[in-house]
Coordinates of C-alpha atoms (C1' of nucleotides) in Angstrom, one line a residue:
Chain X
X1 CA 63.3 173.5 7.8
X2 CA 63.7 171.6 10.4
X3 CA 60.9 169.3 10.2
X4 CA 59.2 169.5 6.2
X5 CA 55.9 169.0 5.8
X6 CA 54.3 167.0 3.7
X7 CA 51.3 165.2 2.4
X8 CA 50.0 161.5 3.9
X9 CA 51.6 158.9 2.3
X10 CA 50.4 157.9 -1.2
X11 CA 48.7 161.3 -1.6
X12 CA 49.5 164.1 -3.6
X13 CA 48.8 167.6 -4.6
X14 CA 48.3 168.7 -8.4
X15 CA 49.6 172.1 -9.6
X16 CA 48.8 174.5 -12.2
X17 CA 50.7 172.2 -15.2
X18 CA 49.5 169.0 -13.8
X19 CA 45.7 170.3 -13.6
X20 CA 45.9 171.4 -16.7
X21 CA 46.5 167.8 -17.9
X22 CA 44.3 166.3 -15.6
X23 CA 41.4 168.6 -17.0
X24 CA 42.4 167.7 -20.3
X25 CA 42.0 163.9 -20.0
X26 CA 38.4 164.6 -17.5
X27 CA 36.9 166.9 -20.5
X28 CA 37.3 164.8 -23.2
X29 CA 36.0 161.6 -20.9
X30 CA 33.4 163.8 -19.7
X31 CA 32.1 164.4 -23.6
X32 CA 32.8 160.7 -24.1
X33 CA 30.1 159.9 -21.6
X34 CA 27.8 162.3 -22.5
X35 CA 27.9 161.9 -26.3
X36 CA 26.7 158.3 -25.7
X37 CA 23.8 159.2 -23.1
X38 CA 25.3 159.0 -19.6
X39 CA 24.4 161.3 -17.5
X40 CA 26.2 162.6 -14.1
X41 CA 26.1 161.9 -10.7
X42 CA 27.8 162.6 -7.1
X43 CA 28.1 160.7 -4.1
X44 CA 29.3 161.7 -1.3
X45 CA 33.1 160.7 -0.3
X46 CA 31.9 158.4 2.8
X47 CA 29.5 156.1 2.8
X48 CA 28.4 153.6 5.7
X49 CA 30.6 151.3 7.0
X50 CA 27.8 148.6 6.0
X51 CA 27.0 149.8 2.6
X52 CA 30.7 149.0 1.6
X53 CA 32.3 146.0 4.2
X54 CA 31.7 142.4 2.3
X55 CA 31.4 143.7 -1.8
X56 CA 35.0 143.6 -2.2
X57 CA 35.9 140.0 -1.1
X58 CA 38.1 139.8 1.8
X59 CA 41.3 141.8 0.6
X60 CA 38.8 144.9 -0.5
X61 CA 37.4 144.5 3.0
X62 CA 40.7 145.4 4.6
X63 CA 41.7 148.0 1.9
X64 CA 38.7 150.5 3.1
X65 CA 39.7 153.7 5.1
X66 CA 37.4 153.3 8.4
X67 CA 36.3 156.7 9.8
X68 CA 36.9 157.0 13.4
X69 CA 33.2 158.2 15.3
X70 CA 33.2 160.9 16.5
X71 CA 32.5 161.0 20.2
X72 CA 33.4 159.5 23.2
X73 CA 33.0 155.9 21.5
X74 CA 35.4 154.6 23.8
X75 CA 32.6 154.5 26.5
X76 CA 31.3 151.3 24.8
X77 CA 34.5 149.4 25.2
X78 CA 35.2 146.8 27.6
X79 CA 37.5 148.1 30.2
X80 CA 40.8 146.6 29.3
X81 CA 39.7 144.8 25.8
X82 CA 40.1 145.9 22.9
X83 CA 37.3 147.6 20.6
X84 CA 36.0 146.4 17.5
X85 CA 36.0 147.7 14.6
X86 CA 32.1 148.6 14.4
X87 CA 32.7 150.4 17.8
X88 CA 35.0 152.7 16.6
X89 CA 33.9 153.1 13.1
X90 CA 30.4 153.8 11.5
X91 CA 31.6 155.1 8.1
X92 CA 34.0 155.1 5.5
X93 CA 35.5 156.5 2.7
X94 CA 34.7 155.4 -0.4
X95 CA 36.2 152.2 -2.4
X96 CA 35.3 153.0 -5.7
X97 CA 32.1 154.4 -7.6
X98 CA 30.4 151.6 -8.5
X99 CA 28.6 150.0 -4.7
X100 CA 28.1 153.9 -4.0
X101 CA 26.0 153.8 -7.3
X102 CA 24.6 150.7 -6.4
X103 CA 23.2 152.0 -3.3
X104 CA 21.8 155.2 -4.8
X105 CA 20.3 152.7 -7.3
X106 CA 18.3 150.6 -4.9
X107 CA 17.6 153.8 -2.7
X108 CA 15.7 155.7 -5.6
X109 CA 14.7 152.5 -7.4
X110 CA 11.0 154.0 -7.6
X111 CA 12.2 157.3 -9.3
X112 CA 14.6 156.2 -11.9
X113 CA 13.8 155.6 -15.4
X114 CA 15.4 152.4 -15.9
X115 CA 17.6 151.7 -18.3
X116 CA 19.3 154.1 -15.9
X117 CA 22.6 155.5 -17.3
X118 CA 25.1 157.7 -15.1
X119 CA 29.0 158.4 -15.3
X120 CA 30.6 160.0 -12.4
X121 CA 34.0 161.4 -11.6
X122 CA 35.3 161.2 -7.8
X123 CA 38.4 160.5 -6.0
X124 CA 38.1 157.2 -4.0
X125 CA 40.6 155.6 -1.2
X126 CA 42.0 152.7 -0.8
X127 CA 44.6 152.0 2.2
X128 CA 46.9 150.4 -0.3
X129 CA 50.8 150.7 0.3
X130 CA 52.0 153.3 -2.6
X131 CA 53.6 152.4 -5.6
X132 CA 54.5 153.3 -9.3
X133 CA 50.8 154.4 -10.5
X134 CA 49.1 153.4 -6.9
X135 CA 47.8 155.8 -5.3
X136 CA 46.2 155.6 -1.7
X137 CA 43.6 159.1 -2.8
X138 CA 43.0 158.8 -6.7
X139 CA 40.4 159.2 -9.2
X140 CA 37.8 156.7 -11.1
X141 CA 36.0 157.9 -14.0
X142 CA 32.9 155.6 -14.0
X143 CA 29.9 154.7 -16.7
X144 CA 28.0 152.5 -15.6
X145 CA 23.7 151.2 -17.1
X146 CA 21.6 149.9 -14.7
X147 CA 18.0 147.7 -15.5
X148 CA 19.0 146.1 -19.0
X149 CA 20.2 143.2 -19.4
X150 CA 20.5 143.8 -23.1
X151 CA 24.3 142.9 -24.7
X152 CA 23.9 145.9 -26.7
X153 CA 25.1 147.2 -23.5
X154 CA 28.3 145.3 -23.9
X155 CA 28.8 146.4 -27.1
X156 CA 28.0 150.2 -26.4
X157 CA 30.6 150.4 -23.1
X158 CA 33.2 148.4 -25.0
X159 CA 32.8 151.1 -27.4
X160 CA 32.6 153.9 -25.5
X161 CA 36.2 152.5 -24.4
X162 CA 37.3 152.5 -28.1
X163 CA 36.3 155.9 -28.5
X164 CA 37.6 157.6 -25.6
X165 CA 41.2 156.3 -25.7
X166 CA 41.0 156.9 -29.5
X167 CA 40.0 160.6 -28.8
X168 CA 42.8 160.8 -26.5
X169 CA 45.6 159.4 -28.8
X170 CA 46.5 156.6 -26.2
X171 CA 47.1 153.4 -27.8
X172 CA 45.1 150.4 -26.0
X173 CA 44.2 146.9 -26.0
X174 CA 40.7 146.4 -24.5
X175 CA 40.6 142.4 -23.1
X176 CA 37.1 140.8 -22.8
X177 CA 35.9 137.7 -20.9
X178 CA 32.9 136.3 -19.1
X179 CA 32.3 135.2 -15.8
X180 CA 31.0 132.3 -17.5
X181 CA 33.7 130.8 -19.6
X182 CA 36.0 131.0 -16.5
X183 CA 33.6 128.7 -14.4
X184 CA 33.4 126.5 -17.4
X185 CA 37.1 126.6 -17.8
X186 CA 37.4 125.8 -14.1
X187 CA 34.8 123.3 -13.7
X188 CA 36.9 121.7 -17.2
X189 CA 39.9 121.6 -15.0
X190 CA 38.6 120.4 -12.0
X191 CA 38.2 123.6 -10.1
X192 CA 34.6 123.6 -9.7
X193 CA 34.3 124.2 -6.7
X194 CA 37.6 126.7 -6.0
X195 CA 36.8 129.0 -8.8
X196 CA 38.5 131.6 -6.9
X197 CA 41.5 129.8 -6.7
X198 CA 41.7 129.1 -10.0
X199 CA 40.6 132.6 -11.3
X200 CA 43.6 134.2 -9.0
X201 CA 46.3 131.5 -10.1
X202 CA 45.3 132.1 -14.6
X203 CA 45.3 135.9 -13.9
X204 CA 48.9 135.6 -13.6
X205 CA 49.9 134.5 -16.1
X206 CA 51.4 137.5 -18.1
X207 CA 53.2 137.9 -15.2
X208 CA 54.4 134.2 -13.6
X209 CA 54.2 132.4 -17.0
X210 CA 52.9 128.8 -17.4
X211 CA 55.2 127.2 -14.8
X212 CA 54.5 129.5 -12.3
X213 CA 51.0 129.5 -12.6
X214 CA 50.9 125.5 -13.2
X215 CA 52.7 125.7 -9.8
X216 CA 50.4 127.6 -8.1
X217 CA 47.4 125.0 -9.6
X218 CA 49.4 122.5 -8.3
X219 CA 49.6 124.1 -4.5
X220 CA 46.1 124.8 -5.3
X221 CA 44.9 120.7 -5.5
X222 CA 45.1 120.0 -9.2
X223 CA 44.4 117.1 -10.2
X224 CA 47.2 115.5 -12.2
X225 CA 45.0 114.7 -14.6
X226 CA 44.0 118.1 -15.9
X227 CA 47.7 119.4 -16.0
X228 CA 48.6 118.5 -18.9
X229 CA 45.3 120.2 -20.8
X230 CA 45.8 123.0 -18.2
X231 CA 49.4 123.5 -20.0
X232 CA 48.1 122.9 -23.2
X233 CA 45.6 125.6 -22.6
X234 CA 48.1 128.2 -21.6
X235 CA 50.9 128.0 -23.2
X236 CA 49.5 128.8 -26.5
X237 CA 49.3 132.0 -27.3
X238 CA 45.7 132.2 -29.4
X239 CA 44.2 135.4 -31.7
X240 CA 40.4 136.2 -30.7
X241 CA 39.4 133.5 -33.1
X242 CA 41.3 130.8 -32.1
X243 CA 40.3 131.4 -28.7
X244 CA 37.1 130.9 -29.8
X245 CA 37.6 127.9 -31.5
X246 CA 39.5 126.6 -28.7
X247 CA 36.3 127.0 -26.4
X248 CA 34.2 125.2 -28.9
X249 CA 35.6 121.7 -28.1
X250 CA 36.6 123.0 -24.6
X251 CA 33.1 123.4 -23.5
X252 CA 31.5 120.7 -25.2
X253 CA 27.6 121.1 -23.4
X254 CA 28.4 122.9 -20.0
X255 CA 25.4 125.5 -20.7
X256 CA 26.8 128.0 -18.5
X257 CA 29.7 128.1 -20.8
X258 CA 27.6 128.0 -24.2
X259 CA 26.1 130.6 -22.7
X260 CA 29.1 132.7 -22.3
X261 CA 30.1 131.8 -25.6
X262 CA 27.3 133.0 -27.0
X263 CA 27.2 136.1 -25.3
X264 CA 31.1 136.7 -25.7
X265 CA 30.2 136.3 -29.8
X266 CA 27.3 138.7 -29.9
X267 CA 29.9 141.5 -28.6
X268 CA 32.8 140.5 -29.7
X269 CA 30.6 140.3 -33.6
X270 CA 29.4 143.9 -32.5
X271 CA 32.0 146.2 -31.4
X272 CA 33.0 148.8 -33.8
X273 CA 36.7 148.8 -33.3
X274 CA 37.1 145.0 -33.6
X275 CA 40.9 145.6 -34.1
X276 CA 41.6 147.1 -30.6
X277 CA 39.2 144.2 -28.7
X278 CA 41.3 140.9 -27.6
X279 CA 39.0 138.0 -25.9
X280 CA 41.6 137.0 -23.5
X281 CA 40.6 134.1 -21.3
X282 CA 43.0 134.3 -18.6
X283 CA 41.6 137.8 -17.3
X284 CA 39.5 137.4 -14.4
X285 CA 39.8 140.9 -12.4
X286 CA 39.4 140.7 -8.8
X287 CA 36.3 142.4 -7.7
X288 CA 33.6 139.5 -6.7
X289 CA 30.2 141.0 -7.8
X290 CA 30.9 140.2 -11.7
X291 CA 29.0 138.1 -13.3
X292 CA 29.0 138.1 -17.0
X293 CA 31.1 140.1 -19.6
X294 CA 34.5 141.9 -17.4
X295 CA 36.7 143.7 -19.4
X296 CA 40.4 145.1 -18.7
X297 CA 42.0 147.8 -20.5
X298 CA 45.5 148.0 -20.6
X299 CA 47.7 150.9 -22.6
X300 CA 50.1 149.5 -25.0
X301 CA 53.8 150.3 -24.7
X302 CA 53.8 150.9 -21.1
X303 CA 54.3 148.9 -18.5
X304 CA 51.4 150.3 -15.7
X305 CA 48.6 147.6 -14.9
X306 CA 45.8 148.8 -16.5
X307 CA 44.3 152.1 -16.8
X308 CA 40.8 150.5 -16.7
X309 CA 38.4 148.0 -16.4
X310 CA 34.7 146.8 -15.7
X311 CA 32.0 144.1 -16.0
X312 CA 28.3 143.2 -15.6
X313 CA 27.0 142.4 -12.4
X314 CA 23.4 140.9 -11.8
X315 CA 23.2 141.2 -7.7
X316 CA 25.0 144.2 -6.8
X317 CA 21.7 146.0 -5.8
X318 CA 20.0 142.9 -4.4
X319 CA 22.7 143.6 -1.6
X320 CA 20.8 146.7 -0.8
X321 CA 17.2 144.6 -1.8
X322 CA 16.2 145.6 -5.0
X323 CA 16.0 142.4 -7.0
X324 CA 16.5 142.2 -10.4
X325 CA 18.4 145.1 -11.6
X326 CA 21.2 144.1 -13.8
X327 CA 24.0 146.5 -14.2
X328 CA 27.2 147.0 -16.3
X329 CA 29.7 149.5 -15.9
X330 CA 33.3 150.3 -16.9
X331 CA 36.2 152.6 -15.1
X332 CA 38.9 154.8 -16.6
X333 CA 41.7 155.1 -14.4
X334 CA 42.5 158.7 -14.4
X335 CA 45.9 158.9 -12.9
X336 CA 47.3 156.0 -14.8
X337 CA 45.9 157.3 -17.6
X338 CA 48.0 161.0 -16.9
X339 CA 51.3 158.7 -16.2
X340 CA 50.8 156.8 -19.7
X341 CA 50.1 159.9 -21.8
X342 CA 53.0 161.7 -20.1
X343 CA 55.2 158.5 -20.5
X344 CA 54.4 158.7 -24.3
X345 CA 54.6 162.5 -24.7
X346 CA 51.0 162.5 -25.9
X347 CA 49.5 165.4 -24.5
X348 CA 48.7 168.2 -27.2
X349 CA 51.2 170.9 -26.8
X350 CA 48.7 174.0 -26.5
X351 CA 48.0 172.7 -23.0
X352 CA 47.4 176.1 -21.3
X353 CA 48.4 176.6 -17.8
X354 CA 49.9 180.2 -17.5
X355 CA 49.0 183.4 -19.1
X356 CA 49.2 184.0 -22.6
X357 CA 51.2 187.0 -22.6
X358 CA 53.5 188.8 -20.0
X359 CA 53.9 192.3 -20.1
X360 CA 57.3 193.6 -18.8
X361 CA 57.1 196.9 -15.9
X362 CA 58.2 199.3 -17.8
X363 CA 60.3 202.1 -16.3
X364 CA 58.9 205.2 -17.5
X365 CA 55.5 205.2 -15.3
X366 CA 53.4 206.7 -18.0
X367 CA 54.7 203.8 -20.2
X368 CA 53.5 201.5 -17.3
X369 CA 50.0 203.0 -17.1
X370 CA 49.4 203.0 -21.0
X371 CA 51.0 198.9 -20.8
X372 CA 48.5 198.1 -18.0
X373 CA 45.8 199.4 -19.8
X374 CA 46.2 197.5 -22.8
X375 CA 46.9 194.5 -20.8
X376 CA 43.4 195.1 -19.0
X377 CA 41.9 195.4 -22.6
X378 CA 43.4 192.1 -23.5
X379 CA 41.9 190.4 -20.6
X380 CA 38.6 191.9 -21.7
X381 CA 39.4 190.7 -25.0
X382 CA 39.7 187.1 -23.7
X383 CA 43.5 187.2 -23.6
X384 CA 44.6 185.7 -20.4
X385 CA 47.7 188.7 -19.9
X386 CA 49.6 189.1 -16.8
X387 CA 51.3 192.7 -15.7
X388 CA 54.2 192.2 -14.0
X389 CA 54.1 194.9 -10.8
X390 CA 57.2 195.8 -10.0
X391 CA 59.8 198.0 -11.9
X392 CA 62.2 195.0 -11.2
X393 CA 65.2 193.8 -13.0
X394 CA 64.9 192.9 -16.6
X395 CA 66.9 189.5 -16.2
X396 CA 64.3 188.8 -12.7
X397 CA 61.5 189.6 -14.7
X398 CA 62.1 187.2 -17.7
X399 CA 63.2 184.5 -15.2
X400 CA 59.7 185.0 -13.7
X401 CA 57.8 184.1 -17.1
X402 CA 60.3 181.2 -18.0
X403 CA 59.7 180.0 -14.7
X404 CA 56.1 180.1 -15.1
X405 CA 55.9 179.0 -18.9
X406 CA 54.7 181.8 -20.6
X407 CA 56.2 182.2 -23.8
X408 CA 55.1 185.8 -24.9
X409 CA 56.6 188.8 -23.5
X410 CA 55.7 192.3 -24.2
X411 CA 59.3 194.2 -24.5
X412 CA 57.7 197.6 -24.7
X413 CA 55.2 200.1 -25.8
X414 CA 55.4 203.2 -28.2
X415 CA 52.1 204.8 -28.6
X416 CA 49.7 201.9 -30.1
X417 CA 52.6 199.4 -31.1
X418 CA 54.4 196.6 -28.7
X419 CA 56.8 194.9 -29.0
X420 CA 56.8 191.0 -28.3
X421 CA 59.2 189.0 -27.9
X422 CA 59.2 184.8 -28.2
X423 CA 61.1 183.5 -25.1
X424 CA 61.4 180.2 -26.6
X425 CA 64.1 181.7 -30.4
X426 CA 64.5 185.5 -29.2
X427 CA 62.6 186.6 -32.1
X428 CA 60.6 190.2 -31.8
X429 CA 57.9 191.2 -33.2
X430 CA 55.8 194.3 -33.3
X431 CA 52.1 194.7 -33.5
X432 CA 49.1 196.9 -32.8
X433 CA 47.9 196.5 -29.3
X434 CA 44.5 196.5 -30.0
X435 CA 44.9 193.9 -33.3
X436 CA 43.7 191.0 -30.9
X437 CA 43.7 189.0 -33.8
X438 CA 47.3 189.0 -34.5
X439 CA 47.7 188.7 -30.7
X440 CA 45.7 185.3 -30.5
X441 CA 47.5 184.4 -33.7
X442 CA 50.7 183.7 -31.7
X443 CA 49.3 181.7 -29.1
X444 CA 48.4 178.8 -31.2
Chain U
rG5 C1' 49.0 142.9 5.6
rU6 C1' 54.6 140.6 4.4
rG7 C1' 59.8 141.6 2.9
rG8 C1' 63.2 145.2 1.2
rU9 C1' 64.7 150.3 -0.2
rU10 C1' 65.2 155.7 0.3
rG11 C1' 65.8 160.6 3.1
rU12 C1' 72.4 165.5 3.7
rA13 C1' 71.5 173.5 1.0
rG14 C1' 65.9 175.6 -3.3
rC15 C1' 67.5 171.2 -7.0
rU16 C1' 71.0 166.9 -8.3
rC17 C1' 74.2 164.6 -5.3
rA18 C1' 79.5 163.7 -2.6
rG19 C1' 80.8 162.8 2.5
rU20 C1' 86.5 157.3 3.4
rC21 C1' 87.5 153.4 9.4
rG22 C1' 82.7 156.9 14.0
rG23 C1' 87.1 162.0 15.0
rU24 C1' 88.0 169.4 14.7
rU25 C1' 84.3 174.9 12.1
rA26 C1' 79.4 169.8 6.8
rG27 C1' 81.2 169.8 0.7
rA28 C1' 80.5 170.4 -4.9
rG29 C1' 77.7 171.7 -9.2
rC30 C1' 73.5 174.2 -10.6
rG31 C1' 70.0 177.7 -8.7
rC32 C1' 69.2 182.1 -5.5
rC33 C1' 70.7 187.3 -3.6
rG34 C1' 74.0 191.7 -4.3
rG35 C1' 77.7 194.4 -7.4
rA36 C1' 80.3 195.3 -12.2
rU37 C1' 80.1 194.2 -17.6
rU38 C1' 76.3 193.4 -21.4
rG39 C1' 72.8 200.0 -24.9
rU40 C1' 66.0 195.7 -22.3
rG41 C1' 67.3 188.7 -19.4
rG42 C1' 70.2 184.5 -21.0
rU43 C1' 77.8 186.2 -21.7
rU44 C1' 81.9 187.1 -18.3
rC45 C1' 83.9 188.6 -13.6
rC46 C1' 83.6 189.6 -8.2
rG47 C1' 81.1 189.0 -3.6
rG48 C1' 77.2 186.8 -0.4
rA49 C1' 73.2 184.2 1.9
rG50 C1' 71.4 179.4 2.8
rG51 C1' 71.9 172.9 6.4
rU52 C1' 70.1 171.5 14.5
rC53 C1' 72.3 165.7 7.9
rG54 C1' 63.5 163.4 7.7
rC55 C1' 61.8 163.2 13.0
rG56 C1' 62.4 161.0 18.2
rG57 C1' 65.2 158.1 21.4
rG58 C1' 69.8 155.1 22.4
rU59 C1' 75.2 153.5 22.3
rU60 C1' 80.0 156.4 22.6
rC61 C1' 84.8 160.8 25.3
rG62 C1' 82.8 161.9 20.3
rA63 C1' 77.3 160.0 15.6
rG64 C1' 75.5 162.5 8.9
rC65 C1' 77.9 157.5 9.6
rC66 C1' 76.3 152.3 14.6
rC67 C1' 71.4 150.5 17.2
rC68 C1' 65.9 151.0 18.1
rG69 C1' 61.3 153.4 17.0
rU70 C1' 58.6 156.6 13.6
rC71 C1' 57.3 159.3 9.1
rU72 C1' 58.3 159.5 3.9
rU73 C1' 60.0 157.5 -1.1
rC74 C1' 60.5 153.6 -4.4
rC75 C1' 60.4 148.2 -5.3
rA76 C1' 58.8 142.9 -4.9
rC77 C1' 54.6 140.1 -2.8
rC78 C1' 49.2 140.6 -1.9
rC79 C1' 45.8 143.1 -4.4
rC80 C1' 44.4 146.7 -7.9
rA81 C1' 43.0 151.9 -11.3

RNA sequence: GUGGUUGUAGCUCAGUCGGUUAGAGCGCCGGAUUGUGGUUCCGGAGGUCGCGGGUUCGAGCCCCGUCUUCCACCCCA
């Protein structure tokens, strides 16, 4: 062993047990989608350098895996200077699902029937440094409605949300804002003009608390004379409703923001799991091509960022120039969604990943023929039964199924009857091998 | 991208001030016992101390680089 290998840095592999959850949570999103009219899509796992550089702002810019060309690119170089980054690289992996979508959006913008409604289920990268939950190779699970700028949208993704993490037993608070009550907000505060800045500083506030994002107001140009309302703003906590009321006077007759508030109502009056929805008006979420409703989804009772999140954008696929095509779309976070049910023990316990049923080698080699046979006729059955080959010791044999999780083991065989024992309490039991419905009994 | 942290047997970890042949528990392999594993006993294998340089008479230990892990920023699922 003198040099281990392993895989790149914040990449992973997935074995049989850890599949098995992972195909767990994907089903049951993938029935979520589908039950409410999305339909699938692929994209292919690199895209062109153009059709991604400049829609993530400036920190998503330099978070995108560049793929070296092929070739003797080097040609092109100045002798001695360095090359740039579009002489070296023409593609890239992908950031997330949603510019890919936009792009296959404006390139078949004749053929779609718009509204156009897809989900889709693909790793994407992101040259991030590791951590807890971060993941340089993980997966977004996206739904996303293209040509309706209808807030019945709104309502449906916020409930698709609802019902997903309800079908999956993980406890979540789904937090709603609009693009539009931040710029009021800002403009309110004198932050017209840096919206970013102010966006970025309020976002941390679960995190900094009111001093510390007062402070970074302050470094940001604040006026003096907003700081005290600024304080007032945050540093009471306020239900849905108050939040609402809040606005009201806050507002006054900025139309953008009346029109936020309206909007943010219509939902928010809407969404069938009212209980689980919070209208939180700090949440701002980074990416830059929002523009109305965004929503965050965090899991409660875990500390892990969130495990989703989403918005409407208006001018994603004027990028690629078609015009006019509003869009709203929301993201599951797969692999935070795995850590949080693990976290909470919340997976159902029948998750299979082994065989069923493990029949021991027996030592008399008719015995072993008459044993494989039944275990063949299992399998045809439906039974997923596994034969173990060798004549091997007892002790290495049980070992193996522990090891592997399979909780049934076939003991022996006299004429039609085995004999099975539970791994988990030593208790035996005998049956007919061909009653498969005793058989399947056990397994659940 | 910034700052820190981690790496010793299959696993979890010791290893003093730089000093001889690198340690434990569990696991693994073999044998005996156990009348179909899990008990007990005996024996055994397995490590160029993440990798590459350097300092030193001598490096697991000190220095530099690199990869990896985790953490705080940044940002985000």
């Amino acid at each position: 062993m003198a040099s281990a290998p392993s895989t790149p840095k914040g990449t992973r592999d997935f074995n049989a047990a850890d599949l098995a959850k992972r195909r767990y949570v994907v089903d049951l999103l993938r029935q979520a989608f589908e039950l409410h009219g999305f339909g699938p899509l692929e994209t292919p796992s690199f895209e062109n350098l153009d059709t991604l550089m400049g829609k993530y702002g400036e920190e998503g810019d330099r978070l995108i895996f560049k793929i070296l060309k092929s070739g003797n690119f080097l040609e092109a170089v100045a002798e001695g200077a360095a090359p740039k980054a579009s002489q070296i690289a023409d593609k890239a992996l992908r950031y997330d699902l949603t510019v890919p979508f936009a792009r296959y959006v404006a390139q078949n913008h004749g053929k779609l029937a718009l509204p156009f409604k897809r989900y889709q289920i693909q790793p994407v990268w992101r040259a991030d440094r590791p951590q807890k939950g971060r993941f340089r190779e993980f997966y977004q699970c996206d739904a996303d409605v293209v040509g309706s700028r209808s807030l019945y949208q709104e309502v449906e993704l916020v409930d698709l949300y609802s019902y997903a993490f309800d079908r999956l037993d993980l406890p979540v608070e789904i937090r709603l804002n609009h693009r539009a009550l931040l710029a009021a907000l800002a403009r309110r505060f004198g932050f017209g003009a840096a919206l970013v800045d102010f966006t970025v500083a309020v976002d941390k506030l679960d995190k900094i608390g009111v001093e510390g994002v007062l402070k970074e107001l302050r470094e940001k140009g604040a006026d003096e004379s907003h700081v005290g309302a600024l304080e007032d703003w945050l540093s009471v906590p306020r239900s849905t409703q108050e939040s609402l009321q809040y606005l009201e006077h806050l507002v006054g007759d900025d139309p953008e923001g009346l029109q936020g508030l309206t909007e943010i109502r219509f939902v928010l009056d809407r969404v069938s799991r009212p209980d689980a929805v919070v209208l939180d008006l700090t949440l701002a979420r980074g990416l830059n091509y929002y523009t109305g409703a965004i929503f965050e989804v965090r899991a409660l009772g875990v500390a892990l960022g969130s495990v989703g999140g989403g918005g409407r954008y208006d001018d994603l696929t004027s990028i690629f120039g078609v015009k006019g095509v509003s869009g709203i779309g929301i993201s599951f976070g797969l692999d935070r969604i795995v850590l949080c049910l693990e976290e909470l023990n919340a997976f159902p316990s029948t998750l299979q990943s082994a065989p069923q049923i493990l029949a021991l080698h027996p030592e008399n080699a008719a015995a072993a023929d008459a044993l494989y046979a039944a275990v063949r006729a299992w399998r045809a059955a439906g039974i997923s039964a596994e034969f173990y080959p060798d004549a091997a010791a007892t002790k290495k044999q049980y070992a193996w199924a522990e090891q592997r999780g399979i909780t049934w083991v076939v003991q022996r065989i006299e004429g039609d009857e085995v004999f099975i024992k539970n791994t988990l309490n030593g208790e035996v039991i005998s049956c007919n091998k061909t009653d498969y419905e005793a058989l399947n009994k056990l397994f659940n």
